[in-house]
Tab-separated table of C-alpha atoms in Angstrom:
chain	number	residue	atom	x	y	z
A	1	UNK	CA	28.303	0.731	10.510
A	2	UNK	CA	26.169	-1.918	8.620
A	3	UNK	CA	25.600	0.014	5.845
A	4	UNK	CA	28.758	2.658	5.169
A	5	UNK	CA	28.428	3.995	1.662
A	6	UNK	CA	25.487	2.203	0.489
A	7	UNK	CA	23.201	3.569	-1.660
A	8	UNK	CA	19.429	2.446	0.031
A	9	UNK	CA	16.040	3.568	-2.166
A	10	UNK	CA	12.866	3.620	0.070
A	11	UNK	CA	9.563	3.872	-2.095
A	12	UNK	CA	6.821	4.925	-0.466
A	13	UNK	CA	7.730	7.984	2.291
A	14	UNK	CA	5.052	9.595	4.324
A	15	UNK	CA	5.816	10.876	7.437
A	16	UNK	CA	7.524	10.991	10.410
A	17	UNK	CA	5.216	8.351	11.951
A	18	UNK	CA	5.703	5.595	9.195
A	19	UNK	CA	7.478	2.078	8.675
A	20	UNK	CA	9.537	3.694	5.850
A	21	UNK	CA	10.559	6.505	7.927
A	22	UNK	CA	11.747	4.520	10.495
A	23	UNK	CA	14.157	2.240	8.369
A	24	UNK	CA	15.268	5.724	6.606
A	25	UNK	CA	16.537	6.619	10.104
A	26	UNK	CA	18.030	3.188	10.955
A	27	UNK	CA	19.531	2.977	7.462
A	28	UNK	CA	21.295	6.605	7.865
A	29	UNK	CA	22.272	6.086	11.501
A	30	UNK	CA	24.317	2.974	9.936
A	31	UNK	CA	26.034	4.855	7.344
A	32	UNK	CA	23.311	4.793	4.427
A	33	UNK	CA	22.994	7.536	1.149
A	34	UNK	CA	19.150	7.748	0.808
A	35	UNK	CA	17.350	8.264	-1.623
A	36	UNK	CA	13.489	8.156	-1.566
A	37	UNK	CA	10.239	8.257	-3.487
A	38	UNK	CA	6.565	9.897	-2.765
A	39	UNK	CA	3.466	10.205	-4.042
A	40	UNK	CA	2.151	13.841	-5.289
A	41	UNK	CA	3.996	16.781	-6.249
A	42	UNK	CA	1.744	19.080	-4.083
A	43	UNK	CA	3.677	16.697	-0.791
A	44	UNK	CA	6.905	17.905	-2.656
A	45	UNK	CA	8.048	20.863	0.428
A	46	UNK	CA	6.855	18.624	3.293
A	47	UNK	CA	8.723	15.705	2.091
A	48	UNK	CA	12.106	17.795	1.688
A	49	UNK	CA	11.095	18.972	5.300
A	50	UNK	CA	10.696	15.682	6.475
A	51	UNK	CA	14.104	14.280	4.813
A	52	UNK	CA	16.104	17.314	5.721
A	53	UNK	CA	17.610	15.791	8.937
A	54	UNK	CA	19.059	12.789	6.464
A	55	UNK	CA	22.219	14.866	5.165
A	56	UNK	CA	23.107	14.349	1.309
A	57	UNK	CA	19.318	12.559	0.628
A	58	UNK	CA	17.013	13.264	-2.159
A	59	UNK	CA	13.332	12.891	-3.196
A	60	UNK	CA	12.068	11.842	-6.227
A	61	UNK	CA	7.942	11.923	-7.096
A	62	UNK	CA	6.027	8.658	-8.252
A	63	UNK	CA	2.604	8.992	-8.909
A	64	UNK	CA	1.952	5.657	-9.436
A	65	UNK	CA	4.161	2.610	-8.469
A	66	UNK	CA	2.240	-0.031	-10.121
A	67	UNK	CA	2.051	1.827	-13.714
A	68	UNK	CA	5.338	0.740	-15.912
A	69	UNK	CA	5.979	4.126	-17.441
A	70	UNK	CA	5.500	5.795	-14.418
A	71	UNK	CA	8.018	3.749	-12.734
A	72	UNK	CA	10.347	3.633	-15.771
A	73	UNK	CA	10.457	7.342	-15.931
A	74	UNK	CA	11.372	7.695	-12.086
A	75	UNK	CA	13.486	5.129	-11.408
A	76	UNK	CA	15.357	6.348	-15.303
A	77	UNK	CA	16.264	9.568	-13.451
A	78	UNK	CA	16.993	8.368	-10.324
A	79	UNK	CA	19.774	5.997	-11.829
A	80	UNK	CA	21.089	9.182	-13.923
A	81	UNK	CA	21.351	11.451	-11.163
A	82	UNK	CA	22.675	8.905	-8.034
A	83	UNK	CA	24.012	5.774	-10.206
A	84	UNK	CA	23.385	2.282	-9.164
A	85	UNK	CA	22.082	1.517	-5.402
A	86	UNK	CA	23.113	-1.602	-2.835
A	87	UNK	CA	19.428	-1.814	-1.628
A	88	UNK	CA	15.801	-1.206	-2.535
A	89	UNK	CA	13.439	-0.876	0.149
A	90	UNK	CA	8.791	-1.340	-0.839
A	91	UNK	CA	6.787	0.944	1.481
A	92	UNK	CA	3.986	1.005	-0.321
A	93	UNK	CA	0.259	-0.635	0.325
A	94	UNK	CA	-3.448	0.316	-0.117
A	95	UNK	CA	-6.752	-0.914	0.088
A	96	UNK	CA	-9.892	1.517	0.032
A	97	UNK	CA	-11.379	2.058	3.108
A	98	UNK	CA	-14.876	0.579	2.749
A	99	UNK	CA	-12.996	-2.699	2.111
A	100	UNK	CA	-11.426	-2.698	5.452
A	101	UNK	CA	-14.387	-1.552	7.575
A	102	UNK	CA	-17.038	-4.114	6.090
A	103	UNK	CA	-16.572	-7.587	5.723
A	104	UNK	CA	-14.674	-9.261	2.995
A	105	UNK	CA	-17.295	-11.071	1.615
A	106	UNK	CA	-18.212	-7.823	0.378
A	107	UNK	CA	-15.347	-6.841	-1.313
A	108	UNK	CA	-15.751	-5.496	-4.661
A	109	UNK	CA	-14.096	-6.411	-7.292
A	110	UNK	CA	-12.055	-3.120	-8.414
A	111	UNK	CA	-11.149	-2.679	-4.654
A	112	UNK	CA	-9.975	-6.174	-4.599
A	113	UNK	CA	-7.713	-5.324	-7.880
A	114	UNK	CA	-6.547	-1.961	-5.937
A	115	UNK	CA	-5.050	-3.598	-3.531
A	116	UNK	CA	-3.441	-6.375	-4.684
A	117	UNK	CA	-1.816	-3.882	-7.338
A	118	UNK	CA	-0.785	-0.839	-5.273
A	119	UNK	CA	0.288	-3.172	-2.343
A	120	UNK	CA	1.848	-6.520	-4.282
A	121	UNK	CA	2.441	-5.733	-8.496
A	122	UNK	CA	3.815	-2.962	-7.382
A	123	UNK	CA	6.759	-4.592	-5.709
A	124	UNK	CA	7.282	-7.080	-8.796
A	125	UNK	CA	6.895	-4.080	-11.228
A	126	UNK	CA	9.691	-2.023	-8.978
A	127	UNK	CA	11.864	-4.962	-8.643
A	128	UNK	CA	11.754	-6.167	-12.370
A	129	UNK	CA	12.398	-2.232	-13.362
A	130	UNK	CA	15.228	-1.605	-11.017
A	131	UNK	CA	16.676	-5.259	-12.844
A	132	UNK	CA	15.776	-4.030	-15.979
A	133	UNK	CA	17.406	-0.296	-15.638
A	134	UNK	CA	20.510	-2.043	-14.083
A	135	UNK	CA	19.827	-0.090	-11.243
A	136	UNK	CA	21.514	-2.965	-8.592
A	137	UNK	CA	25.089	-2.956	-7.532
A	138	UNK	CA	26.508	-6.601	-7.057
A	139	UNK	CA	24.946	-8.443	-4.035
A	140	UNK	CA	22.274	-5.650	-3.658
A	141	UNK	CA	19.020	-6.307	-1.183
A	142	UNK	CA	15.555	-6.219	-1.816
A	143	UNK	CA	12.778	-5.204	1.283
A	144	UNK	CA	9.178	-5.434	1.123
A	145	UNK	CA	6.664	-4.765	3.910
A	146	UNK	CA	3.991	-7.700	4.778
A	147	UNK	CA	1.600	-8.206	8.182
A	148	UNK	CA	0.330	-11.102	9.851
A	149	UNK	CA	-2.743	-10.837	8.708
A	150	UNK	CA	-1.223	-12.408	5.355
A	151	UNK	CA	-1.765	-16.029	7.081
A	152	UNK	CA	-4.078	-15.180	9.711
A	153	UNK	CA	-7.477	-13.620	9.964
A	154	UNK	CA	-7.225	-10.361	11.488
A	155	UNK	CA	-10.653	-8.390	12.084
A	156	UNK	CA	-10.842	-5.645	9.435
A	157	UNK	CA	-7.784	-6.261	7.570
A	158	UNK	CA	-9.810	-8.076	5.086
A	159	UNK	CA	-8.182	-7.748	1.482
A	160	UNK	CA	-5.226	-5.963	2.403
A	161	UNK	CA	-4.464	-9.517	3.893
A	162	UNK	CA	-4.786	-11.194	0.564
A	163	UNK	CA	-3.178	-8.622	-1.240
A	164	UNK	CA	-0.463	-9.495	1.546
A	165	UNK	CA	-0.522	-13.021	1.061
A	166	UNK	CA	0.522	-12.340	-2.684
A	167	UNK	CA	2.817	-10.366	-1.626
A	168	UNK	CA	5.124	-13.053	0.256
A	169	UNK	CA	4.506	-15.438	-2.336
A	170	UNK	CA	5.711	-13.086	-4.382
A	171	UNK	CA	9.154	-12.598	-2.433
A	172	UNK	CA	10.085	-16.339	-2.713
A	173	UNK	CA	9.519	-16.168	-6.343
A	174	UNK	CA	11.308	-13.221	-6.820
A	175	UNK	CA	14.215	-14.708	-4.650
A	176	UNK	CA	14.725	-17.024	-6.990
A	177	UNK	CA	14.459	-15.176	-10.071
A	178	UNK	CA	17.377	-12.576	-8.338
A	179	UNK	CA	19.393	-15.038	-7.030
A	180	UNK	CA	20.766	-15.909	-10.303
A	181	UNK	CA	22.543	-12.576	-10.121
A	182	UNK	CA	23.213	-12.676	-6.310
A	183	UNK	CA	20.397	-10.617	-5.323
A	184	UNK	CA	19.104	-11.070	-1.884
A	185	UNK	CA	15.054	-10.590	-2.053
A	186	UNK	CA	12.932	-10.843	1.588
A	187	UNK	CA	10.211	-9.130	3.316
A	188	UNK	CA	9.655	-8.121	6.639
A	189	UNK	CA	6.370	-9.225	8.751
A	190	UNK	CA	6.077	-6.172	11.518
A	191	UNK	CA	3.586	-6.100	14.121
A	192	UNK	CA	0.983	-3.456	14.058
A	193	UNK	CA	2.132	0.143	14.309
A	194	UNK	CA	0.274	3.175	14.771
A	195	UNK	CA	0.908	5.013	12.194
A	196	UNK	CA	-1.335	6.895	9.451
A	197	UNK	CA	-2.559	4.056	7.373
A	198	UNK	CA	-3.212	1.520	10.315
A	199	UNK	CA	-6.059	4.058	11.235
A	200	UNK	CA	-8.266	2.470	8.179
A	201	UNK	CA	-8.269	-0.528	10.132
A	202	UNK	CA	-11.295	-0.939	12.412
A	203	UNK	CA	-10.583	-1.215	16.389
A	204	UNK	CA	-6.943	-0.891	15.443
A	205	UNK	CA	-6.237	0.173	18.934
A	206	UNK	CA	-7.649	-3.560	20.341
A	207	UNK	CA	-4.969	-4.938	18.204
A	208	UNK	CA	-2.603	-3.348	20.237
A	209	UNK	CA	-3.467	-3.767	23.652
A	210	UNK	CA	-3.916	-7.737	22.458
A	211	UNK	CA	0.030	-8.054	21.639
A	212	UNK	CA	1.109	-5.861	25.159
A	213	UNK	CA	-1.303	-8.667	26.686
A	214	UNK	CA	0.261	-12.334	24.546
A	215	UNK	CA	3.175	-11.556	22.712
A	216	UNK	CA	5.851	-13.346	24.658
A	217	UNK	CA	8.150	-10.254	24.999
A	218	UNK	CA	4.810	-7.986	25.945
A	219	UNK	CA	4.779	-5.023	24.128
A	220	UNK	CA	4.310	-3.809	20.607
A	221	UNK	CA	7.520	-2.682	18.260
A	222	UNK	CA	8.701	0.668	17.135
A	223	UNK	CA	9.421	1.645	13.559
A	224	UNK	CA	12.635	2.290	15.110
A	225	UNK	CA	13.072	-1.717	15.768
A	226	UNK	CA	11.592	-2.342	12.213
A	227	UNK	CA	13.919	-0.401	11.081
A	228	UNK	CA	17.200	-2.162	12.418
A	229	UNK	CA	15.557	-5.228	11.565
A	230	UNK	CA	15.362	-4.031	7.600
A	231	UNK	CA	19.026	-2.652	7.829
A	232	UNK	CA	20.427	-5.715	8.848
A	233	UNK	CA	18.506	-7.270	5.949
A	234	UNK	CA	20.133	-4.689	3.557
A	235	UNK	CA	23.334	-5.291	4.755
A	236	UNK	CA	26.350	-8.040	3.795
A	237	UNK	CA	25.569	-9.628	7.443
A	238	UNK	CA	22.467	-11.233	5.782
A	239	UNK	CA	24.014	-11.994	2.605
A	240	UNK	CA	22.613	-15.621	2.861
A	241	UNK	CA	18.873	-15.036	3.883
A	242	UNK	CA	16.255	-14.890	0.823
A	243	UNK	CA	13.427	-15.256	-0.001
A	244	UNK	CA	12.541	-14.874	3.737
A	245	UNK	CA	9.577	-13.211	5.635
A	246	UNK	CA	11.285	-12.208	8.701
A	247	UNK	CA	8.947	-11.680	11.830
A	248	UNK	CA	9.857	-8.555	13.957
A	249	UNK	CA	6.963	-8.845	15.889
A	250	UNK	CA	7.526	-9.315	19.054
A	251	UNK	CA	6.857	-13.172	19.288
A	252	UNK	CA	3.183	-12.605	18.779
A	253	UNK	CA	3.278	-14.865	16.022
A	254	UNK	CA	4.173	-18.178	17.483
A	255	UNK	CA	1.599	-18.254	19.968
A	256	UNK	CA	-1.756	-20.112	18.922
A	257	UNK	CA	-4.179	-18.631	21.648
């Protein structure tokens, strides 16, 4: 198994449905410890519900993943109570609605802010605490989450799309910076999902039916395949890639009409 006893964080747990759920299960199914993070202390029983089926995993609440103390304070007590971990894995991205439905000329300038720092600081702030609490074992992994709308424009997407754009910038630099201390750092570009958050985007539904109908392999992915994708990313077999955005999309990407 990829990942036999390795320690894997995943920020940003929701539901059943979601990207981060979906690595959780690849992650355990390949020998993984898990440990996770949500938002809201009311989600606290639904979350243990959700996690039960990963034997030996715990949740931890963070109310806010781009505030320093907030992540300080979380990530303190997660290193007290589990040690050091072999991967970290950034589930986390949002954008108010109104800035998705209308068009981004439009966007305002506290909703532009929101979503470049819940959906990109936040994965610098995580990173550089996790560094900073000596959270990482030797040769541990870094994961973000990113979308193709980062370098293309994809109808109602809008800012999330910039705040994505950052956000890959933002792995190469932070490749480097962890690479002095053999850190892999790379994010994974997944083509669209239905789950709870892709229903902010307008006509998300078109977007489907569009890859089934031009991506070359003709369908669209599972958070099940995202989530093989990510463990092989966490894992010693991919000990050389960084500062990557790795497609897992299908092919969509490489056609140009």
């Amino acid at each position: 198994m990829l990942l036999e006893g390795k320690k894997i964080l995943i920020l940003g747990i929701r539901n059943k449905w979601s990207i981060a759920y979906g690595i959780a299960q690849a992650a355990y199914e390949n020998g993984a410890q898990l440990i996770f993070t949500y938002m809201g202390e009311e989600n606290k029983d639904k979350i243990e519900v959700l996690i039960s089926k990963f034997e030996g995993s715990k949740a931890y609440v963070l109310d806010g993943a781009s505030e320093d103390e907030k992540v300080r304070e979380t990530f303190s007590k997660i290193k007290e109570e589990n040690g050091k971990i072999d991967g970290l894995v950034h589930a986390i991205a949002h954008a108010n609605t109104e800035d998705l439905h209308n068009d981004f000329i439009f966007t305002s300038k506290e909703g532009f802010s929101h979503a470049c720092d819940v959906s990109c600081y936040s994965f610098v702030l995580v990173s550089r605490m996790a560094k900073k609490l000596d959270m990482l074992n030797d040769n541990a992994s870094i994961v973000t989450l990113t979308y193709h709308g980062s370098t293309k424009v994809i109808e109602g997407y809008n800012v999330m799309g910039v705040a994505k754009a950052a956000l890959e910038s933002s792995v190469r630099y932070l490749a480097e910076n962890f690479g002095k201390d053999g850190i892999c750092v790379n994010g994974i570009s997944a083509g669209p999902i239905k789950t709870l958050s892709a229903k902010g985007i307008k006509d998300f539904n078109s977007i489907l039916d569009i890859i089934e109908d031009k991506a070359p392999l003709h369908k669209n992915v599972t958070t099940e395949q995202i989530g093989n994708v990510a463990s092989f990313l966490l894992s010693p077999c991919s000990n050389c890639i960084t500062g990557q955005i790795i497609y897992a999309d299908n092919g969509f990407n490489i056609m140009g009409v």
